[in-house]
Coordinates of C-alpha atoms in Angstrom, one line a residue:
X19 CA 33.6 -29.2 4.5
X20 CA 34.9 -26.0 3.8
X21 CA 33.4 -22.4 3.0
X22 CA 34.2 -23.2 -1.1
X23 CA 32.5 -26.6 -1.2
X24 CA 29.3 -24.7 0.4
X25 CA 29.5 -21.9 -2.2
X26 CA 29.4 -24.2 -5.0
X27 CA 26.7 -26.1 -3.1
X28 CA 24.5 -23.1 -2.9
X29 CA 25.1 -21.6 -6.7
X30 CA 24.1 -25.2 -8.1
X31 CA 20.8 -24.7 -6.4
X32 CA 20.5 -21.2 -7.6
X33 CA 21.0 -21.9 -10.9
X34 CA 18.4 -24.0 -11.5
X35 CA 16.3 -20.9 -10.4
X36 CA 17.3 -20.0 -13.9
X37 CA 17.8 -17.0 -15.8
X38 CA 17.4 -13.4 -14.4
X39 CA 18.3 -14.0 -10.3
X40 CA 19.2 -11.2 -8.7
X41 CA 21.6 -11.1 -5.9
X42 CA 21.1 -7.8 -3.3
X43 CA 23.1 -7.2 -0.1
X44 CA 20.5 -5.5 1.8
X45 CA 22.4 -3.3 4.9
X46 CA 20.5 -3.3 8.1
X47 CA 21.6 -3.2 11.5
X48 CA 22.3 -6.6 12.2
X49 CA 24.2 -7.2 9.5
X50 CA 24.1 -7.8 5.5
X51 CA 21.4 -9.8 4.6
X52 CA 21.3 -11.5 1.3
X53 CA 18.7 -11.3 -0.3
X54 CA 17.7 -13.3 -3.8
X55 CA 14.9 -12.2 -5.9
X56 CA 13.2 -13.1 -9.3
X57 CA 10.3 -11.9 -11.2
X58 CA 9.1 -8.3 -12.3
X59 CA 10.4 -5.2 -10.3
X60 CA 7.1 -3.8 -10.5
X61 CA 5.6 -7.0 -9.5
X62 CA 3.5 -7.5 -6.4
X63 CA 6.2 -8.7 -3.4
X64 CA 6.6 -11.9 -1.7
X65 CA 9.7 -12.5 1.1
X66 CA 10.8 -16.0 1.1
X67 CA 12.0 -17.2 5.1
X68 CA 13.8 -20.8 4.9
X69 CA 14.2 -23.2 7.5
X70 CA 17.0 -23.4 10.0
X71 CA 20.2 -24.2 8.5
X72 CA 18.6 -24.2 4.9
X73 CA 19.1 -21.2 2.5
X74 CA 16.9 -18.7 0.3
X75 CA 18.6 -21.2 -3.0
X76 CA 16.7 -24.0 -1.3
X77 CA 13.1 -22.7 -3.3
X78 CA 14.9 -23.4 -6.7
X79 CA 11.5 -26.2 -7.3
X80 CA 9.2 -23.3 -6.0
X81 CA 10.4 -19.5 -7.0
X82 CA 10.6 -19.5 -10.8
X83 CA 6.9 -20.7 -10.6
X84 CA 5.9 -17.6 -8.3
X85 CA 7.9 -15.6 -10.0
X86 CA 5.6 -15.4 -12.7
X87 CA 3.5 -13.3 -10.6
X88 CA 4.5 -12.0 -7.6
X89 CA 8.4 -10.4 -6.9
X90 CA 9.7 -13.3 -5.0
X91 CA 12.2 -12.0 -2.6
X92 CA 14.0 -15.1 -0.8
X93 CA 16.2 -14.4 2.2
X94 CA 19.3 -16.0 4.0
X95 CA 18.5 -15.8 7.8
X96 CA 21.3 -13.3 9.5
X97 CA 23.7 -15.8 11.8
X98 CA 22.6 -18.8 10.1
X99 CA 23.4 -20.7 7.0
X100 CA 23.9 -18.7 3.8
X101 CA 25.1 -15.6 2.5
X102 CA 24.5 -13.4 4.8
X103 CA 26.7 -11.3 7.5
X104 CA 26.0 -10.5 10.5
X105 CA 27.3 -7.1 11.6
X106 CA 29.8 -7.3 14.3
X107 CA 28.7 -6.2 17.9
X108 CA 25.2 -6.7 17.0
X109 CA 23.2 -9.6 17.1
X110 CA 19.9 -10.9 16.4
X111 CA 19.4 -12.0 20.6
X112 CA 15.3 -11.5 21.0
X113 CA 12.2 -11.6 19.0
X114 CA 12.0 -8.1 19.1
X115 CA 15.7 -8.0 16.9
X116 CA 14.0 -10.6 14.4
X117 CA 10.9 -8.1 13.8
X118 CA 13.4 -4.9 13.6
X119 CA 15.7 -6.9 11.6
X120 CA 12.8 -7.6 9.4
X121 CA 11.6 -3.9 9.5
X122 CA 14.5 -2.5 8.2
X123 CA 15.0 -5.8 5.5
X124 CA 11.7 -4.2 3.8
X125 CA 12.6 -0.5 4.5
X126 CA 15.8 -1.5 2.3
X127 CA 14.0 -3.3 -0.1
X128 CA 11.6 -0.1 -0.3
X129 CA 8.7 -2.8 0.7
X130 CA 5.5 -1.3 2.7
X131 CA 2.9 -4.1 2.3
X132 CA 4.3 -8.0 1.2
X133 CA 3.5 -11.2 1.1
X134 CA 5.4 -13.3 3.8
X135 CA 5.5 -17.2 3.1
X136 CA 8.4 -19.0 5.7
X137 CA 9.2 -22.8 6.1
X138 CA 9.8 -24.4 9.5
X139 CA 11.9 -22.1 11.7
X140 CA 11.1 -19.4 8.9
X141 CA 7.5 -20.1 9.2
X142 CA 7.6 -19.0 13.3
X143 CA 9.7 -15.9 12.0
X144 CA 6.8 -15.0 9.7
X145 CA 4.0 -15.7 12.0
X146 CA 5.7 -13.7 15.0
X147 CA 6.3 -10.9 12.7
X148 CA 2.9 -10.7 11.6
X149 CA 1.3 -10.7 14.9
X150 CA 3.7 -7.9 15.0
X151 CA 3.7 -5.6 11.8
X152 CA 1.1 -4.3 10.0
X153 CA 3.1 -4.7 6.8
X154 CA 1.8 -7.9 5.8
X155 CA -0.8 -8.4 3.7
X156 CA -1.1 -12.2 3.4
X157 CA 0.8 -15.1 5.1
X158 CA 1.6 -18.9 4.2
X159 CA 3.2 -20.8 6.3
X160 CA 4.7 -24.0 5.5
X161 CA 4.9 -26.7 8.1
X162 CA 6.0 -24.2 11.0
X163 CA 7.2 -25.8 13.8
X164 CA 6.4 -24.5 17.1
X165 CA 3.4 -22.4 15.9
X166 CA 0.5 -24.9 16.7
X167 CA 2.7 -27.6 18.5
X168 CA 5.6 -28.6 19.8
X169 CA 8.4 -30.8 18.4
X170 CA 7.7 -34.9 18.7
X171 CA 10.6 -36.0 20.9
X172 CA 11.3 -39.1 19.2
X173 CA 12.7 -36.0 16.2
X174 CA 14.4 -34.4 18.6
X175 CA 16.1 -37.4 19.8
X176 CA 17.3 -38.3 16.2
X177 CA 18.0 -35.0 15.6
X178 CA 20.5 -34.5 18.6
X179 CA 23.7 -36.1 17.1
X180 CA 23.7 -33.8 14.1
X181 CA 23.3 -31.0 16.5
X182 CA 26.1 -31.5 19.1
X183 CA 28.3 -32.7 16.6
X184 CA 27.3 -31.7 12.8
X185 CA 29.3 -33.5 10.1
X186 CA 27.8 -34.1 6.1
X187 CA 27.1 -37.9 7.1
X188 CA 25.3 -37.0 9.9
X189 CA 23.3 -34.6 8.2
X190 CA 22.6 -36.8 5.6
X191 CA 21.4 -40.0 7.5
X192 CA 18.9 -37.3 9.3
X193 CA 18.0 -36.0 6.6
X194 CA 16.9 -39.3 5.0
X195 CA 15.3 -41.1 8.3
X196 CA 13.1 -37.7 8.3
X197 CA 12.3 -38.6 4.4
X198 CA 11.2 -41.6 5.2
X199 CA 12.3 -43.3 1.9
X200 CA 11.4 -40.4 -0.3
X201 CA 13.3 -38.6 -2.7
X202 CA 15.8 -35.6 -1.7
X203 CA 17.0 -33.8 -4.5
X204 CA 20.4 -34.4 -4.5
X205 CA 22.1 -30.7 -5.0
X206 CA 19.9 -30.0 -2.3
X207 CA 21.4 -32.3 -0.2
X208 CA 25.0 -31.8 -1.2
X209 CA 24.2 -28.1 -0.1
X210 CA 22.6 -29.1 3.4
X211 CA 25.7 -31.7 3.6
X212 CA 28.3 -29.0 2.9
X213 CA 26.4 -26.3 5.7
X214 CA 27.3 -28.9 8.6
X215 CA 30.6 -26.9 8.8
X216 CA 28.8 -23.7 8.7
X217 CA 29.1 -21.0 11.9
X218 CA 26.1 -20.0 12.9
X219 CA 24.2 -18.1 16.3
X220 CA 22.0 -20.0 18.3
X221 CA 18.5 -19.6 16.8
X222 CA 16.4 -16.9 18.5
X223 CA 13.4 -19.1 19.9
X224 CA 10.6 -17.8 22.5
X225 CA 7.0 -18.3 23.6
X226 CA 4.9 -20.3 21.2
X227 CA 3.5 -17.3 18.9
X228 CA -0.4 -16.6 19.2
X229 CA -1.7 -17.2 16.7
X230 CA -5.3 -16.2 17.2
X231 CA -4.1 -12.4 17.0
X232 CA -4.2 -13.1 13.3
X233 CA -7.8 -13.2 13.8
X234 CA -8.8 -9.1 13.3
X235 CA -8.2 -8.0 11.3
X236 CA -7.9 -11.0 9.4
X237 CA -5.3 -11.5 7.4
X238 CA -5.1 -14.1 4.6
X239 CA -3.6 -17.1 5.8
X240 CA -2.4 -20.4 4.4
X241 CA -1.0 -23.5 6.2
X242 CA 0.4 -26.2 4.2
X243 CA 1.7 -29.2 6.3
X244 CA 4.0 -31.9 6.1
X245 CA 1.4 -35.2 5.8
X246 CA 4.7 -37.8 6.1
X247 CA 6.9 -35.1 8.3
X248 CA 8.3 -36.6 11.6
X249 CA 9.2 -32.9 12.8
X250 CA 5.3 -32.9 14.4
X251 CA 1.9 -35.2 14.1
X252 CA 0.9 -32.9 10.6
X253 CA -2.9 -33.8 11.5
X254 CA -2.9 -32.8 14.8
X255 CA -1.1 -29.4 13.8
X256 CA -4.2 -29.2 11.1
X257 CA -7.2 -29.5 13.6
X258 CA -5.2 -27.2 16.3
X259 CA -4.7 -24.4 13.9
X260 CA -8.2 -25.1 12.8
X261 CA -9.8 -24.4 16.2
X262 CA -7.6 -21.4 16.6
X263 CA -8.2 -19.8 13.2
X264 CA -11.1 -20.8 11.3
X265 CA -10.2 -18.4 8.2
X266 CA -7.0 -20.3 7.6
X267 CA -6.7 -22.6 4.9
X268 CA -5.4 -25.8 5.8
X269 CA -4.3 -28.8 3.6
X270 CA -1.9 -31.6 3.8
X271 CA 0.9 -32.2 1.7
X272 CA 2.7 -35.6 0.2
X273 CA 5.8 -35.1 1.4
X274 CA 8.7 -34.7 4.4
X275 CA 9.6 -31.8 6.6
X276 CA 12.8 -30.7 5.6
X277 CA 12.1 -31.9 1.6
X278 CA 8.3 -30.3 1.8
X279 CA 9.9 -27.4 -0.8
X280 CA 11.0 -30.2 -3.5
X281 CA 9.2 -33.4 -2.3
X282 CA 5.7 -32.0 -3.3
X283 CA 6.5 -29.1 -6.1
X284 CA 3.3 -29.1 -8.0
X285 CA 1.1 -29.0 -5.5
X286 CA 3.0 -26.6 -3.0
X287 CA 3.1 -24.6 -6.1
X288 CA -0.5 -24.4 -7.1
X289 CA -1.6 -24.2 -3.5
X290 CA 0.6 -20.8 -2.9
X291 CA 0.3 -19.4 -6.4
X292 CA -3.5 -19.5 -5.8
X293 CA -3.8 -18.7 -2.5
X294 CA -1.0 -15.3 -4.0
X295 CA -3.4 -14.0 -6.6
X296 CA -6.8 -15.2 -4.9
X297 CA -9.2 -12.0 -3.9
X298 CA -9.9 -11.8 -0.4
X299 CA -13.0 -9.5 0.9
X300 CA -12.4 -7.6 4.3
X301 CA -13.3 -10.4 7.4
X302 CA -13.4 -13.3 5.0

């Protein structure tokens, strides 16, 4: 599909953010990074990290709700799907480029302190870069994969058509063997149908973050997993992370992997708007 279709893809889901987005091109140097934000200026922050080869339009069920609290600031992953450009000569090549990347992505934004939520491959962004900046203050993380376990190979093994050889029907029939029968919003798939012609770098992946550095200081932590996802056993994720970091809070949600934003609203929702405003003592 070409670059067009993908664009009107992608504004269709930001529309139904509704009124008031607003689109920043934040420099750093790896590139431009779009950036798409709602809620109060003056509001307390919270930077949105998608999934690989999803974009920051994909929280349209999820960011006018946390908007009505929190400065939600949702990000297109430099070299991957979206709006973002990736400076030329310079790429994001290491961990340590994802956490400078993300660095200078706050210093832009004039962020010290946020709240980092990240989904899938955005979820092992945010954990890395927590357990290496001191600049955030709470972190949810929404069915990560390869932060508590590894990927089941029968997902893997579905997944590898689309991979070598991505086209919209492959995506698609993916998409809905991983949904299991449920319901994908339809612009959202339209937009994940269109990205299969998209460019992008290899991911940066690396060691399995760990995750019991969170542990002092503690900071706030939320992990909200797939219950019918086929990207990893969601239970066994639960009692792993459990063991490792008996402050979290864990729960289960009804719905896919790759759908978890739009499958499950209300309760993804509730479960991060509470867990956003919720007072935590010192070691709690």
């Amino acid at each position: 599909m070409s670059q067009e279709t993908f664009c009107t893809a992608y504004d269709a889901l930001l529309a139904r953010w509704g009124p008031g987005v607003e689109r920043l091109d934040i420099p750093t140097p790896y590139g431009t990074t779009r950036v798409n934000a709602a809620g109060a200026p003056g509001a307390p922050p919270l930077l949105l990290l998608p999934g690989g080869g999803d974009t920051s339009a994909s929280w349209f069920a999820n960011a006018p709700e946390w908007a009505r609290t929190h400065r939600v600031l949702a990000v297109d992953l430099i070299g991957d799907t979206g709006r973002s450009v990736p400076a030329e000569g310079r790429r994001i090549a290491a961990v340590d480029d994802l956490n400078r990347w993300l660095d200078a992505l706050l210093d832009g934004l004039g962020i010290t302190r946020t709240a980092l939520a990240g989904h899938s491959y955005g979820a092992w962004i945010a954990l890395s870069h927590a357990l290496n900046s001191a600049r955030v203050e709470r972190l949810a993380l929404l069915d990560p994969t390869n932060c508590f376990a590894g990927f089941r190979p029968g997902y893997l093994l579905r997944a590898l058509p689309m991979l070598l050889r991505p086209s919209p029907g492959r995506v698609r029939s993916f998409l809905r063997w991983e949904a299991g029968g449920a319901r994908l919003d339809p612009d959202w798939l339209r937009q994940q149908e269109a990205a299969s012609g998209f460019r992008t770098a290899r991911p940066v992946t690396g060691p399995r973050p760990d995750a019991a550095g969170l542990g002092a200081p503690r900071i706030p932590l939320l992990i909200l997993l797939a219950e019918h996802g086929q990207a990893h056993r969601a239970t066994a994720v639960a009692r792993t992370a459990a063991a490792r970091l008996p402050h979290a809070q864990i729960a289960l949600l009804p719905a896919g992997h790759h759908g978890l934003q739009h499958q499950a609203p209300d309760e993804l929702n509730a479960a991060v708007g509470e867990f956003l405003i919720r007072d935590t003592a010192p070691n709690d």
